[in-house]
GROMACS .gro file of C-alpha atoms in nm:
model
   71
    1UNK     CA    1  -0.009   0.019  -0.014
    2UNK     CA    2   0.142   0.351  -0.107
    3UNK     CA    3   0.122   0.601   0.169
    4UNK     CA    4   0.134   0.953   0.095
    5UNK     CA    5   0.467   1.120   0.283
    6UNK     CA    6   0.287   1.435   0.320
    7UNK     CA    7   0.006   1.287   0.523
    8UNK     CA    8   0.248   1.112   0.741
    9UNK     CA    9   0.470   1.421   0.793
   10UNK     CA   10   0.178   1.642   0.825
   11UNK     CA   11   0.028   1.424   1.111
   12UNK     CA   12   0.381   1.375   1.285
   13UNK     CA   13   0.409   1.774   1.291
   14UNK     CA   14   0.050   1.789   1.417
   15UNK     CA   15   0.131   1.556   1.712
   16UNK     CA   16   0.462   1.732   1.786
   17UNK     CA   17   0.263   2.065   1.778
   18UNK     CA   18   0.014   1.971   2.019
   19UNK     CA   19   0.290   1.802   2.258
   20UNK     CA   20   0.096   1.476   2.269
   21UNK     CA   21   0.423   1.268   2.237
   22UNK     CA   22   0.600   1.453   2.510
   23UNK     CA   23   0.316   1.451   2.750
   24UNK     CA   24   0.246   1.082   2.732
   25UNK     CA   25   0.570   0.994   2.933
   26UNK     CA   26   0.425   1.153   3.268
   27UNK     CA   27   0.066   1.122   3.245
   28UNK     CA   28  -0.191   0.859   3.330
   29UNK     CA   29  -0.396   0.681   3.036
   30UNK     CA   30  -0.686   0.879   3.132
   31UNK     CA   31  -0.530   1.222   3.088
   32UNK     CA   32  -0.366   1.084   2.772
   33UNK     CA   33  -0.710   0.994   2.642
   34UNK     CA   34  -0.869   1.324   2.746
   35UNK     CA   35  -0.597   1.522   2.549
   36UNK     CA   36  -0.624   1.292   2.274
   37UNK     CA   37  -0.988   1.335   2.242
   38UNK     CA   38  -0.940   1.711   2.267
   39UNK     CA   39  -0.698   1.706   1.991
   40UNK     CA   40  -0.926   1.486   1.745
   41UNK     CA   41  -1.196   1.733   1.781
   42UNK     CA   42  -0.972   2.014   1.675
   43UNK     CA   43  -0.845   1.818   1.365
   44UNK     CA   44  -0.888   1.935   1.022
   45UNK     CA   45  -1.022   1.687   0.753
   46UNK     CA   46  -0.666   1.660   0.619
   47UNK     CA   47  -0.500   1.572   0.945
   48UNK     CA   48  -0.797   1.325   1.024
   49UNK     CA   49  -0.720   1.153   0.692
   50UNK     CA   50  -0.353   1.125   0.765
   51UNK     CA   51  -0.438   0.959   1.102
   52UNK     CA   52  -0.654   0.723   0.934
   53UNK     CA   53  -0.369   0.623   0.678
   54UNK     CA   54  -0.120   0.607   0.945
   55UNK     CA   55  -0.363   0.366   1.158
   56UNK     CA   56  -0.426   0.147   0.865
   57UNK     CA   57  -0.057   0.102   0.811
   58UNK     CA   58   0.001   0.001   1.172
   59UNK     CA   59  -0.274  -0.215   1.202
   60UNK     CA   60  -0.162  -0.394   0.874
   61UNK     CA   61   0.197  -0.417   1.010
   62UNK     CA   62   0.051  -0.585   1.332
   63UNK     CA   63  -0.154  -0.832   1.136
   64UNK     CA   64   0.141  -0.927   0.917
   65UNK     CA   65   0.370  -0.975   1.250
   66UNK     CA   66   0.106  -1.179   1.389
   67UNK     CA   67   0.077  -1.412   1.079
   68UNK     CA   68   0.455  -1.464   1.061
   69UNK     CA   69   0.458  -1.561   1.427
   70UNK     CA   70   0.193  -1.825   1.389
   71UNK     CA   71   0.364  -1.987   1.091
   0.00000   0.00000   0.00000
Protein backbone atom coordinates (compact mmCIF):
# COMPACT_ATOMS: atom_id res chain seq x y z
CA UNK A 1 0.00 0.00 0.00
CA UNK A 2 1.38 3.39 -0.99
CA UNK A 3 1.25 5.97 1.78
CA UNK A 4 1.53 9.62 0.96
CA UNK A 5 4.60 10.98 2.76
CA UNK A 6 2.90 14.35 3.05
CA UNK A 7 0.17 12.87 5.23
CA UNK A 8 2.69 11.10 7.46
CA UNK A 9 4.76 14.23 7.89
CA UNK A 10 1.71 16.40 8.40
CA UNK A 11 0.33 14.20 11.13
CA UNK A 12 3.71 13.77 12.86
CA UNK A 13 4.09 17.54 12.84
CA UNK A 14 0.56 17.89 14.18
CA UNK A 15 1.32 15.58 17.11
CA UNK A 16 4.57 17.38 17.84
CA UNK A 17 2.91 20.78 17.79
CA UNK A 18 0.28 19.63 20.25
CA UNK A 19 3.00 18.12 22.44
CA UNK A 20 1.10 14.87 22.78
CA UNK A 21 4.22 12.77 22.35
CA UNK A 22 6.02 14.53 25.18
CA UNK A 23 3.07 14.52 27.57
CA UNK A 24 2.46 10.78 27.36
CA UNK A 25 5.54 10.01 29.44
CA UNK A 26 4.35 11.50 32.74
CA UNK A 27 0.56 11.25 32.49
CA UNK A 28 -1.98 8.56 33.25
CA UNK A 29 -3.89 6.77 30.50
CA UNK A 30 -7.03 8.78 31.36
CA UNK A 31 -5.19 12.08 30.95
CA UNK A 32 -3.68 10.94 27.66
CA UNK A 33 -7.12 9.87 26.42
CA UNK A 34 -8.67 13.23 27.38
CA UNK A 35 -5.91 15.15 25.61
CA UNK A 36 -6.20 12.89 22.57
CA UNK A 37 -9.95 13.38 22.34
CA UNK A 38 -9.59 17.16 22.62
CA UNK A 39 -6.98 17.06 19.87
CA UNK A 40 -9.17 14.88 17.65
CA UNK A 41 -11.97 17.42 18.02
CA UNK A 42 -9.66 20.17 16.74
CA UNK A 43 -8.30 18.20 13.76
CA UNK A 44 -8.83 19.37 10.24
CA UNK A 45 -10.17 16.89 7.70
CA UNK A 46 -6.68 16.60 6.19
CA UNK A 47 -5.11 15.76 9.56
CA UNK A 48 -7.84 13.21 10.26
CA UNK A 49 -7.29 11.53 6.88
CA UNK A 50 -3.56 11.35 7.66
CA UNK A 51 -4.33 9.73 11.00
CA UNK A 52 -6.55 7.15 9.31
CA UNK A 53 -3.75 6.26 6.87
CA UNK A 54 -1.20 5.89 9.65
CA UNK A 55 -3.52 3.70 11.73
CA UNK A 56 -4.27 1.53 8.71
CA UNK A 57 -0.55 0.97 8.09
CA UNK A 58 0.08 0.15 11.75
CA UNK A 59 -2.80 -2.31 11.86
CA UNK A 60 -1.60 -3.97 8.65
CA UNK A 61 1.92 -4.27 10.07
CA UNK A 62 0.59 -5.79 13.29
CA UNK A 63 -1.53 -8.26 11.35
CA UNK A 64 1.44 -9.25 9.17
CA UNK A 65 3.65 -9.71 12.24
CA UNK A 66 1.06 -11.89 13.96
CA UNK A 67 0.70 -13.99 10.81
CA UNK A 68 4.48 -14.50 10.62
CA UNK A 69 4.61 -15.53 14.28
CA UNK A 70 1.99 -18.25 13.77
CA UNK A 71 3.84 -19.76 10.81
